[in-house]
XYZ file of C-alpha atoms in Angstrom:
640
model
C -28.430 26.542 -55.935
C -26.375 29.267 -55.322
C -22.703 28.857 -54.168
C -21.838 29.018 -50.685
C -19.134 31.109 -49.793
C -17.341 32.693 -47.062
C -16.324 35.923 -46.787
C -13.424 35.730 -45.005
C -10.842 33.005 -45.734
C -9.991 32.220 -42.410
C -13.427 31.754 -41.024
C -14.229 28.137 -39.931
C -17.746 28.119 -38.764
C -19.914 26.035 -40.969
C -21.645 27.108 -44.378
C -24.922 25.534 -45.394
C -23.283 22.551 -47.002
C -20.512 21.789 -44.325
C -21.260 19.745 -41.414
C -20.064 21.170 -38.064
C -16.868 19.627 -36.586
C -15.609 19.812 -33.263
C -12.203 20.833 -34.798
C -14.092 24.033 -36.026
C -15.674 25.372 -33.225
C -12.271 24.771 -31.198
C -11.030 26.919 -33.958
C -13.490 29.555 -34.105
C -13.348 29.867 -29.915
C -9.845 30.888 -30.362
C -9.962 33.214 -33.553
C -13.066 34.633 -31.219
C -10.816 35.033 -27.999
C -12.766 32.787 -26.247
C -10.027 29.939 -25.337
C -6.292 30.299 -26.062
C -4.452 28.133 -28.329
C -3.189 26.478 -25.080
C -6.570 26.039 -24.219
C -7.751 24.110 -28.028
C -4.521 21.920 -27.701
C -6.310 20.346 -24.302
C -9.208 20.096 -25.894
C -8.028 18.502 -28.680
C -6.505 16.039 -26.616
C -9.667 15.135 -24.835
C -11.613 15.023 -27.621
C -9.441 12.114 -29.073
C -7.900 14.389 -31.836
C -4.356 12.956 -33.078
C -1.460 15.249 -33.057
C -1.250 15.921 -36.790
C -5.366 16.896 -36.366
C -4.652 19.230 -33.443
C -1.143 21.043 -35.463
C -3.616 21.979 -38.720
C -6.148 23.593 -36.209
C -3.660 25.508 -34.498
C -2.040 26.343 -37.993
C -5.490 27.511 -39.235
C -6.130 29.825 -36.112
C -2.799 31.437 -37.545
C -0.599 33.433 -34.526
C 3.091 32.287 -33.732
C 2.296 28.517 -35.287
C 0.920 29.264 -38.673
C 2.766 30.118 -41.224
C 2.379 33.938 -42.324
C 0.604 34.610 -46.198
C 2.723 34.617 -48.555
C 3.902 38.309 -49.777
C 1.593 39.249 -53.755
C 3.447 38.709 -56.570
C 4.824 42.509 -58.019
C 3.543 43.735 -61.012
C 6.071 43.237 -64.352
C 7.904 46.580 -64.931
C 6.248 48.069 -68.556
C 8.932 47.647 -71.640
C 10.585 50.542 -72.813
C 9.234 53.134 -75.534
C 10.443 52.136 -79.055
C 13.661 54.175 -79.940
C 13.553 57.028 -82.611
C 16.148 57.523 -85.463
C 19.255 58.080 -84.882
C 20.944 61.264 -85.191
C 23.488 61.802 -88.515
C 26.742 60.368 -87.265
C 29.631 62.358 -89.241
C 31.796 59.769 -91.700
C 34.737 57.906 -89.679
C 37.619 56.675 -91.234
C 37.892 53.155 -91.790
C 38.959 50.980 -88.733
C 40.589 48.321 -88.909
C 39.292 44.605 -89.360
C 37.844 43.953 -85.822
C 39.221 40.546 -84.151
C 36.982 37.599 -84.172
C 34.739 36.795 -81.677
C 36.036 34.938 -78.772
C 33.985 31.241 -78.721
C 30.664 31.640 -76.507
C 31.216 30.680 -72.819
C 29.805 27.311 -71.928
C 26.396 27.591 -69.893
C 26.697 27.768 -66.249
C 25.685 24.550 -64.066
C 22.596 24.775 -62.914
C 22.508 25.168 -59.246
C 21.774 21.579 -57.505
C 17.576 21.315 -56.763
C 16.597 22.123 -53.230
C 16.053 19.391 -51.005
C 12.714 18.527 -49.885
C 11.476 20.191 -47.169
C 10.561 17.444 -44.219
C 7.085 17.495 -43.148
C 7.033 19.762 -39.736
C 6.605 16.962 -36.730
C 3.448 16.731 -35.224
C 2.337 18.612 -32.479
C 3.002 16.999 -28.885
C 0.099 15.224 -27.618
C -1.384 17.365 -24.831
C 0.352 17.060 -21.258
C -2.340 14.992 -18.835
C -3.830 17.235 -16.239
C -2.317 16.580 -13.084
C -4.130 14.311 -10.631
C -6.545 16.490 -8.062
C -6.944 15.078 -4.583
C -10.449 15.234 -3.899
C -11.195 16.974 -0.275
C -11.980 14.985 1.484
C -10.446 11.720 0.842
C -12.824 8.687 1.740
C -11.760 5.489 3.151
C -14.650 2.745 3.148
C -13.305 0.826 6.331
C -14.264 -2.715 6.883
C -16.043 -1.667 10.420
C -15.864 0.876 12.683
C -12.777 2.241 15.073
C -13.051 0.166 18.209
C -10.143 2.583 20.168
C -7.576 4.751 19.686
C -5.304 3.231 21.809
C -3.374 0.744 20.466
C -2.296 -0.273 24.538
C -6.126 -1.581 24.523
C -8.840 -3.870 22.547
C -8.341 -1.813 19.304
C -4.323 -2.649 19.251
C -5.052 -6.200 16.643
C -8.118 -3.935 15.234
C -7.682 -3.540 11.526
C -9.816 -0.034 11.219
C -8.465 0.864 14.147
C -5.023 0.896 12.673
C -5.899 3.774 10.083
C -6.471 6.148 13.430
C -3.454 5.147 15.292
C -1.156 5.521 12.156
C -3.096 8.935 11.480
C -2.490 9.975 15.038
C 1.177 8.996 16.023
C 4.422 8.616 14.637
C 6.956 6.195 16.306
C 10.613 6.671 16.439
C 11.358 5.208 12.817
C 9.357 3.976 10.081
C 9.070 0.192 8.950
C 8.003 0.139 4.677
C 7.406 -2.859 2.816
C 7.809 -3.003 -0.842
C 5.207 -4.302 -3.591
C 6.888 -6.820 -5.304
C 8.687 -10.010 -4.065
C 11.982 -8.806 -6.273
C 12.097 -5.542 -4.162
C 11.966 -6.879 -0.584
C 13.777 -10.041 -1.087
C 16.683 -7.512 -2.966
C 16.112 -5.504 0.237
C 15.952 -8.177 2.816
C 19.339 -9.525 0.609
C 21.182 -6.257 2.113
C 19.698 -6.153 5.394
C 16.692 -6.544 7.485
C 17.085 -3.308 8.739
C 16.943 -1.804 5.502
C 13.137 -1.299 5.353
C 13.238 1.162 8.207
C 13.811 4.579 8.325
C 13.723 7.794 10.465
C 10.744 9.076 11.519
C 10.387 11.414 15.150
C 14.565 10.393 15.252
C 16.467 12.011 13.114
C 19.649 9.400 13.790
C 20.630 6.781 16.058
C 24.130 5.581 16.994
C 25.318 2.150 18.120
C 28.170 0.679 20.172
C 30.642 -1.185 19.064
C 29.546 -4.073 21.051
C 25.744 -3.400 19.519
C 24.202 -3.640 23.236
C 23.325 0.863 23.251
C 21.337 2.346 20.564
C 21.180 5.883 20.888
C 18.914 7.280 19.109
C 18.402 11.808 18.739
C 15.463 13.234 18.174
C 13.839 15.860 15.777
C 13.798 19.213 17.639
C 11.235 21.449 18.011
C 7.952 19.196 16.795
C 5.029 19.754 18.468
C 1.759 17.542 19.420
C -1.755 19.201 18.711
C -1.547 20.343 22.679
C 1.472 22.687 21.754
C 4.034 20.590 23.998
C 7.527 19.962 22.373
C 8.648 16.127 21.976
C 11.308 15.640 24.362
C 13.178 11.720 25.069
C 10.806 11.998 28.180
C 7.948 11.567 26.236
C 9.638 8.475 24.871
C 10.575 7.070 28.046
C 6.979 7.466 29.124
C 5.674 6.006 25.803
C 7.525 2.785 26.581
C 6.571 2.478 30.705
C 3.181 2.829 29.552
C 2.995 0.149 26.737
C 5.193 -2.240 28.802
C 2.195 -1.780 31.510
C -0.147 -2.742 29.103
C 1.707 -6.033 28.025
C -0.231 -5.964 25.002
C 0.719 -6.408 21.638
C 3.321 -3.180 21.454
C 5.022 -5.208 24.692
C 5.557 -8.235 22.837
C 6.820 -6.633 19.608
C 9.363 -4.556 22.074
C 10.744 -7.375 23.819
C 10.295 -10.400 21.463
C 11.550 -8.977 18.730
C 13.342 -5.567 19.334
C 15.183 -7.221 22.340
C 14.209 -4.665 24.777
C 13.667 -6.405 28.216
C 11.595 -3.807 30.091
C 10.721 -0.253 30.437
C 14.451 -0.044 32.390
C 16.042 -0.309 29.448
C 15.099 2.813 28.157
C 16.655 6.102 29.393
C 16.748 9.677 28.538
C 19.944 10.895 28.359
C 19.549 14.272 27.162
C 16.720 16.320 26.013
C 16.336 14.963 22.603
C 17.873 12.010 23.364
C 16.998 8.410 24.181
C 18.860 5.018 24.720
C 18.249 1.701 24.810
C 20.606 -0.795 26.464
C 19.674 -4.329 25.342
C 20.915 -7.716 27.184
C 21.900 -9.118 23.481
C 22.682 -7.260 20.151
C 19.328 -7.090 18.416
C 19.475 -5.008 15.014
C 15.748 -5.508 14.719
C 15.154 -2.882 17.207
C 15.426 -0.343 14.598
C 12.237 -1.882 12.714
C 9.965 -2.452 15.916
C 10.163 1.091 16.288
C 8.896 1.717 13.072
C 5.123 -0.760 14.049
C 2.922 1.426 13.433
C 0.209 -0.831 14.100
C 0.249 -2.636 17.216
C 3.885 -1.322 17.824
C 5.465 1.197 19.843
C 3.781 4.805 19.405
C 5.068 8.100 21.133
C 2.531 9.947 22.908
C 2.484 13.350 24.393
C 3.230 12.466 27.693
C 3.068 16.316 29.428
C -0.943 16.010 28.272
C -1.813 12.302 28.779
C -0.224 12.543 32.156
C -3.045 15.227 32.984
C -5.877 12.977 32.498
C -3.895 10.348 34.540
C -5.765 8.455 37.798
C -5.039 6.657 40.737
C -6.335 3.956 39.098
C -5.536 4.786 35.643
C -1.251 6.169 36.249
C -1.171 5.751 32.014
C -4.620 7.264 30.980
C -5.162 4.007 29.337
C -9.247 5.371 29.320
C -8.487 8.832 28.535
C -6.345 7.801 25.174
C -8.637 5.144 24.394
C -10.789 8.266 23.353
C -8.677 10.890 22.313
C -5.447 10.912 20.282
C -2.096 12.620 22.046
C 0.694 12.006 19.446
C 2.995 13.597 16.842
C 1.419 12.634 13.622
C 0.388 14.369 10.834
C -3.762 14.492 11.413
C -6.416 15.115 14.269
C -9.625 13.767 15.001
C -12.110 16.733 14.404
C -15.482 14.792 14.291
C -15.732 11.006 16.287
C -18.928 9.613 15.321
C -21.409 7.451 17.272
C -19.540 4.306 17.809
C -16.650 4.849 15.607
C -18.925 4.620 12.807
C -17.380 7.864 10.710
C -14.496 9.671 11.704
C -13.066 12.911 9.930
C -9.565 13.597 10.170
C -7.614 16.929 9.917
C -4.482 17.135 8.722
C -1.971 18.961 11.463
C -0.492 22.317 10.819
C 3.429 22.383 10.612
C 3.657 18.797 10.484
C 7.169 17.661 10.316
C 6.760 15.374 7.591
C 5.399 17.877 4.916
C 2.348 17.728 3.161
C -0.142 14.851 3.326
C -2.051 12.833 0.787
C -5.290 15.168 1.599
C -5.930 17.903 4.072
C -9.100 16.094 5.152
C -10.053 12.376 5.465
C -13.523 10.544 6.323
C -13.132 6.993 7.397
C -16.505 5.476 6.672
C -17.303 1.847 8.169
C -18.586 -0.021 5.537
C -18.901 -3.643 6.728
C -20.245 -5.021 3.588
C -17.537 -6.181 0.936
C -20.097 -5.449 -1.935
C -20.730 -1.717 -0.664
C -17.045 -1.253 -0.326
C -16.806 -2.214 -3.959
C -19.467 -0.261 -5.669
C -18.156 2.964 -3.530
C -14.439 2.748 -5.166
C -15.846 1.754 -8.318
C -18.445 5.160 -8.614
C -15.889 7.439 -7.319
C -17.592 7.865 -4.252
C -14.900 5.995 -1.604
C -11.279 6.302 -2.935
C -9.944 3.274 -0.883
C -11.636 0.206 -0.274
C -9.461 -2.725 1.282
C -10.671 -6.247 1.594
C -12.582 -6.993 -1.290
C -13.604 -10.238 -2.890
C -11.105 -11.038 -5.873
C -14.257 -11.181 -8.076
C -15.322 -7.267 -6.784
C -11.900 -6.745 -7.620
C -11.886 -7.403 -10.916
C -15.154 -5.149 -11.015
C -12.380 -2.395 -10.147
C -10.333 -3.469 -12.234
C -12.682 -2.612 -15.310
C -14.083 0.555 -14.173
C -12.577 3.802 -14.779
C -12.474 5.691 -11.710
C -10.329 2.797 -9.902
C -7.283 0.249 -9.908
C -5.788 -2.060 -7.885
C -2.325 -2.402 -6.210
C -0.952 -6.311 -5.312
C 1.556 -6.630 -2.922
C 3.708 -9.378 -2.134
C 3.567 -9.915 1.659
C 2.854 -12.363 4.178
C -0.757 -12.122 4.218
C -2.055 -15.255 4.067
C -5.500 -17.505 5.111
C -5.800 -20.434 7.722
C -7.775 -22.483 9.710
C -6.675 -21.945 13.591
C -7.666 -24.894 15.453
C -7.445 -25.437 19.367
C -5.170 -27.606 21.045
C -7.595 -29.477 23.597
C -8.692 -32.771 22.887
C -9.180 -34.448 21.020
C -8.220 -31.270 18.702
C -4.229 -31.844 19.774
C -4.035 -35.104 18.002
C -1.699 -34.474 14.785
C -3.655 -37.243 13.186
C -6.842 -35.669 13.542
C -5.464 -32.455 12.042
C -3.515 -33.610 9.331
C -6.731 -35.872 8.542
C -8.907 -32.347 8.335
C -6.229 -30.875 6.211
C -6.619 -33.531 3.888
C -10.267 -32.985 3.471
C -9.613 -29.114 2.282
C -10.306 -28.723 -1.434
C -7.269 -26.377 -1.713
C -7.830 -26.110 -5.549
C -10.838 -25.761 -5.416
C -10.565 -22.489 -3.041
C -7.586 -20.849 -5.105
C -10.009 -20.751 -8.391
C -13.310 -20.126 -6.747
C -12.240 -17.764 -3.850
C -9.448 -16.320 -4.907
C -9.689 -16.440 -9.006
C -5.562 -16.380 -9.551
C -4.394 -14.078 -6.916
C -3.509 -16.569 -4.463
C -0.602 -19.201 -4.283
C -0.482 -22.839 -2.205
C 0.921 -21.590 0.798
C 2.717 -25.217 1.582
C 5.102 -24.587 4.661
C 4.877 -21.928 7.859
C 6.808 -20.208 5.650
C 6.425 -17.921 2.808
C 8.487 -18.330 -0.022
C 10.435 -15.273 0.321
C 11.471 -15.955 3.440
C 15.335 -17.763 3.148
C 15.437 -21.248 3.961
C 11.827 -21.926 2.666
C 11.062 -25.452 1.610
C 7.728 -27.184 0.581
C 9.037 -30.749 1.029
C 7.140 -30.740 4.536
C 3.961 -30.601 2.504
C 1.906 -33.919 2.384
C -1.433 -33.160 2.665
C -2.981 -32.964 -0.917
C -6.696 -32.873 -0.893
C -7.690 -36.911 -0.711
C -11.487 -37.059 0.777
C -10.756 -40.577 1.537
C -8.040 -40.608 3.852
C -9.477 -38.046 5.576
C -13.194 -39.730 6.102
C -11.239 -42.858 7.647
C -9.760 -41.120 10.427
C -12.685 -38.264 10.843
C -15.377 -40.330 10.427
C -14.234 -43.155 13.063
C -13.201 -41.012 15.977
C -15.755 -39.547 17.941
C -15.614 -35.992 17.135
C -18.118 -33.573 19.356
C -19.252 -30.388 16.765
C -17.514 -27.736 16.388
C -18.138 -24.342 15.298
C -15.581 -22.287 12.357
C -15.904 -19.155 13.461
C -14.595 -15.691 10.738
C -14.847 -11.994 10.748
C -17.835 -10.187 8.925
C -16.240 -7.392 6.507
C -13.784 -10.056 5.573
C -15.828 -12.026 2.477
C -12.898 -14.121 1.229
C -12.725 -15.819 4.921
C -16.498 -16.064 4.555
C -16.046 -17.791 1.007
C -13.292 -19.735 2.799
C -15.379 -21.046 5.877
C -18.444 -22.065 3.934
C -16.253 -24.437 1.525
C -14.253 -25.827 4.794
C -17.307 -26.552 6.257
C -18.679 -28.088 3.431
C -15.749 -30.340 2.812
C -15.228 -31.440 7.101
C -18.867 -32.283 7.017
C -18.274 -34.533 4.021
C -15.592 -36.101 5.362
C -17.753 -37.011 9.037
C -17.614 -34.096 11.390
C -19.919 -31.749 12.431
C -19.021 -27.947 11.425
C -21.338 -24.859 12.329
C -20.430 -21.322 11.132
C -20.375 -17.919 12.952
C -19.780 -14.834 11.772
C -18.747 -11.990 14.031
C -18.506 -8.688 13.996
C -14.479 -7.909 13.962
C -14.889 -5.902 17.219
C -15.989 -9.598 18.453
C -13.277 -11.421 16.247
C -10.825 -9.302 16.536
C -9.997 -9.711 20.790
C -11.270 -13.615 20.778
C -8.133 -14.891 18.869
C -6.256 -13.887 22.303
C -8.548 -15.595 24.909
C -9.438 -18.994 22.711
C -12.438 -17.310 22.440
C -13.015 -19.448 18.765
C -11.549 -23.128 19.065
C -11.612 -23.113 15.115
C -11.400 -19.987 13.209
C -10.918 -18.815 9.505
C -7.817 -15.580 10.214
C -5.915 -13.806 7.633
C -4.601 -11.211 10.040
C -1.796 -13.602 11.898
C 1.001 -13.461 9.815
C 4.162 -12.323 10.455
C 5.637 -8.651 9.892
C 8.995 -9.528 10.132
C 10.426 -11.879 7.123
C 12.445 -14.394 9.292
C 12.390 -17.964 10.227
C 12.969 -17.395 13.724
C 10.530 -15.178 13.703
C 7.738 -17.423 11.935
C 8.974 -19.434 14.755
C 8.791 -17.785 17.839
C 5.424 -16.696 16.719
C 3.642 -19.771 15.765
C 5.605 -22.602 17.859
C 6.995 -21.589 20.859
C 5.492 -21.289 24.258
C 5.458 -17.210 24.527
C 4.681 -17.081 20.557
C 1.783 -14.057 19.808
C 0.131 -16.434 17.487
C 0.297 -19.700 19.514
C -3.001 -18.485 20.027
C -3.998 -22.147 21.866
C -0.741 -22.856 23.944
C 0.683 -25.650 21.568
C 3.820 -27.150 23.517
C 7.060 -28.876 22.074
C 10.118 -29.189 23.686
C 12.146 -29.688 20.946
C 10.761 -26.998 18.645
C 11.910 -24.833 21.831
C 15.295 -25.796 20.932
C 14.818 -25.881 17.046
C 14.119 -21.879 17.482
C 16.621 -21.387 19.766
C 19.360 -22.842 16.752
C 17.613 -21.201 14.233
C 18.804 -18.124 16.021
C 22.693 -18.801 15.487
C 25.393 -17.085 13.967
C 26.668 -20.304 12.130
C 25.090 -21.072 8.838
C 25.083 -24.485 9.244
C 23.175 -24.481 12.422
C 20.667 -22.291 11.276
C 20.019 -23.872 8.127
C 19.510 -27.033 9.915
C 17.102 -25.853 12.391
C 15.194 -23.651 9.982
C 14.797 -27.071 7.787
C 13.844 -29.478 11.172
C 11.250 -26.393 12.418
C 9.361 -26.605 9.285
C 8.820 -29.846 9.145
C 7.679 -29.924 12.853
C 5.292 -27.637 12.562
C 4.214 -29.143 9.226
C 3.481 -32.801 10.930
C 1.484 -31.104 14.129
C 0.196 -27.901 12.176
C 0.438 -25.770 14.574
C -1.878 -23.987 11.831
C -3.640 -25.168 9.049
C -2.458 -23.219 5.842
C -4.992 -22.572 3.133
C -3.298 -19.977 0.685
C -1.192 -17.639 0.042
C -2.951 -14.423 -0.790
C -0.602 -11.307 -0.155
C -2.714 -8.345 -0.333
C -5.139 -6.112 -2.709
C -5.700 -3.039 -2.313
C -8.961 -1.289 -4.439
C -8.181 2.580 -4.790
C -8.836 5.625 -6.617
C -6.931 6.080 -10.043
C -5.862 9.144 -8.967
C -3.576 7.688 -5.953
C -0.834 5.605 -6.030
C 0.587 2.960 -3.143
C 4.164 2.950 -3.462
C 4.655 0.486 -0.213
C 2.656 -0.790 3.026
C 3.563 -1.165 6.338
C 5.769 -4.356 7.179
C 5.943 -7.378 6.104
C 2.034 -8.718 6.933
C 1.122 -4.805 5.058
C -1.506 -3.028 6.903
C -2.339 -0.216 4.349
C -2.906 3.280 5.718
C -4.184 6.283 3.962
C -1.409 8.395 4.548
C 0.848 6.531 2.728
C -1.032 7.134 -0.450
C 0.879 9.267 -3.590
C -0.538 11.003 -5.882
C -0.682 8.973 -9.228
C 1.739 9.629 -11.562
């Protein structure tokens, strides 16, 4: 067989009796001018190659990185022509005896051997291509947008949150950490820390703490063209206080704000609140932005203003009127899709995408399968099972965060449902165990006091209610118990997963449980009218990591999650202690509330989940939003 050969040297395309290489025809592209050497290193990269691979391939398409040939040897200079005789030389006289020799010179040292030359280091491994943001981004929602008002039924609406946070800034924002070591080393310098300036650009406070002042960003616009002014701010606050919906409570339970009053401009860009009682937390209820205190347009809302209707409560129910970064372009039929638009000029730079479909997507399992093909990019409330489907896949991850999400059973105070027997008797019959490894496969804790353990002055000792089907068929069985019906939220499957086990386990132990699920639109406004007696709820948990706080929601007569009017004159005072300025006090009552409220649960805790959020590998969720960590698009990063 005749020899293959090439002609020239430096040509790397196959002969007849070399295989073809992907290393080659990288090689030949280049020496071509088809790709450029920056071009093969990529490549090279993606194909797998190692570093040392893709350094020979750039060596062998020569150029600035391979060495140059090596200069031909010279031809050896011919020797000289033989010499002729010598001409006659006349006679000398004789010379003298010539001196002797002088002894040789020794032989010079040879010179020391070169060192070795090191190996050249191997190429750099490629630089990964920076992360592109699809357009648009899609969120699979757990169900549609009920409102866009969060004055209204949509203000506890957990889809509904993406639109309002889309929509409107408020004057500061409130971020919670990931990880338990990062807000409890936050929380260790101040509440307060978490928040941060949003539509104010400072705030001042007296000496006496009673005025915060607060001075706002000139010059931003809403997407009607009218300049935020501290009217608009005023207004905001008359109209939410109006409402006395959820935004009321968090202004005067928690930021100390009494009433609209309290809140005056006193300048064109600024606003202040005078408070009847220092109250640092101010600074962090005006950084809700779900359910809290948004800043509408108030020159445009006030057009579409009634008689009947002074705050346009209908007209904003429909249409957003705020300073955030996007617009509504395209409101589907019954919230189902919505496409948002990110705003031009936005104060707050540039956005995670310049477009954004919200999708309702009830089903847990469609959610899942969406994120995992690349075809949603977030995906919230998945099954711990679906997410370790994510998990696996390569087009998505998951972020944990520590928060205060957690599960329960809220149960209604009539009787005989009041009776701490009967309750601690039907939180003996809950297979707790049994739900952390089935439901929640490892990504849940016990959650064994109304507190979470990050919160200071946590304690477990208050916990006495280990799963013992025995005990809790003597008392449930023998007291004549009418049915009952657990009610949970479709597009929520762990609460599903949750309910069906509870029920299982009460009808075991002698009652008479039904299910119902509900669409959250349904769910979501029931929790505030008793609507469900008994009720699987992972949304009631605090945002604010305080005792008193846990307190005043859960225990006392005006809490926002004493959803069925539980009454105890002592707890009353217990919160009011755990409110003090001396440590000893406070510790005290922070110890006597838990184990109150742990005797009459108030609420039956099941676990302690935190959240999980299922999203595209390609973003990154640096923090959520307060301590219970409602997740919103725009707080997405690109990935690293």
């Amino acid at each position: 067989m005749a020899e293959s050969r090439r002609e020239n040297p430096r040509d790397l395309r196959p002969t007849s009796s070399e295989p073809e290489g992907p290393g080659t025809d990288l090689v030949n592209e280049v020496l071509e001018g088809k790709i450029t050497r920056r071009e093969l290193v990529r490549r090279g990269g993606l194909l797998g190659l190692s570093a040392a691979a893709i350094g020979g391939l750039l060596a062998a398409c020569g150029g600035d990185d391979a060495p140059p040939p090596a200069a031909p040897a010279s031809e050896p200079p011919p020797p000289p022509p033989a010499p002729g005789p010598p001409p006659p030389v006349p006679p000398e006289p004789a010379a003298p005896e010539p001196a002797a020799d002088p002894p040789p010179a020794p032989p010079p040292e040879p010179p020391p051997a070169p060192a070795p030359t090191p190996d050249p280091p191997p190429a750099p491994p490629p630089e990964p291509p920076a992360p592109t943001i699809p357009e648009p981004l899609i969120v699979a929602a757990t169900g549609p947008i009920v409102g866009l008002d969060n004055n209204g039924p949509a203000g506890n609406d957990t889809p509904s949150h993406q639109a309002h946070a889309a929509l409107y800034d408020n004057l500061m924002f409130f971020r919670w950490p990931n990880t338990v070591e990062a807000s409890a080393a936050a929380l260790a310098e101040s509440e307060t820390s978490l928040a941060d300036y949003a539509l104010a650009e400072s705030h001042e406070v007296s000496d006496d703490g009673l005025v915060y002042t607060f001075t706002l960003r000139q010059g931003l616009l809403s997407d009607f063209g009218n300049e935020l002014t501290a009217e608009d701010v005023v207004w905001s606050f008359q109209k939410t206080f109006a409402a006395g919906t959820t935004p009321a409570f968090i202004n005067a339970f928690i930021g100390g704000i009494p009433s609209p009053d309290a809140v005056q401009a006193v300048g064109t860009h600024q606003v202040q609140f005078t408070l009847p009682a220092p109250q640092p937390r101010i600074l962090i209820t005006n950084g809700w932005l779900s359910g809290g205190q948004h800043i509408y347009d108030s020159t445009e809302a006030q057009k579409h203003a009634t008689e009947d209707d002074p705050y346009a409560f209908d007209w904003l129910d429909k249409n957003g009127a705020g300073f955030g970064p996007y617009r509504i372009i395209d409101f589907g039929a019954g919230g189902e899709e919505i496409t948002y638009e990110v705003r031009e000029g936005y104060w707050g730079g540039p956005q995670i995408a310049n477009r954004v479909v919200q999708q309702s997507i009830p089903e847990a399992g469609s959610r899942a399968q969406l994120v995992i093909t690349g075809d949603a990019h977030h995906a919230p409330a998945l099954t711990p099972l679906q997410l370790e489907d994510v998990e696996a896949s390569d087009n998505a991850t998951v972020t944990h965060v520590d928060n205060s999400t957690s599960i329960m059973l809220t149960l209604t105070q009539q009787p005989p449902w009041g009776d701490p027997a009967i309750r601690q008797a039907m939180a003996r019959a809950i297979p707790y165990n049994d739900i952390l490894e089935a439901v929640y496969r490892g990504r849940a804790q016990p959650w064994l006091s109304i507190l979470q353990p990050f919160v200071a002055g946590y304690t477990d000792e208050f916990w006495n209610y280990e799963t013992d089907l025995e005990a809790a068929r003597s008392v449930l069985a023998n007291t004549d118990l009418p049915p009952i019906t657990l009610a949970y939220s479709e597009g929520f499957p762990a609460d599903e997963q949750v309910g069906l086990i509870v029920q299982a386990a009460l009808n075991e132990a002698g009652m008479e449980v039904e299910l119902d699920k509900q669409p959250a639109s349904v769910f979501a406004p029931a929790r505030f009218t008793q609507g469900n007696p008994f009720a699987v709820d992972g949304i009631l948990t605090p945002g604010v990591a305080a005792a008193d706080y846990y307190f005043l929601l859960y225990g006392t007569a005006n809490g926002f999650f004493n959803l069925h009017k539980y009454s105890n004159p002592e707890f009353e005072h217990v919160y009011s202690d755990s409110l003090s300025t001396d440590a000893a006090t406070k510790s005290a009552a922070i110890r006597r509330g838990q184990e109150i409220l742990m005797h009459d649960l108030v609420v039956i805790p099941i676990a302690w989940t935190g959240k999980d959020e299922a999203h595209a590998n390609f973003l990154e969720l640096p923090y959520t939003h307060t301590a219970n960590g409602d997740t919103f698009f725009r707080w997405f990063k690109p990935a690293a």
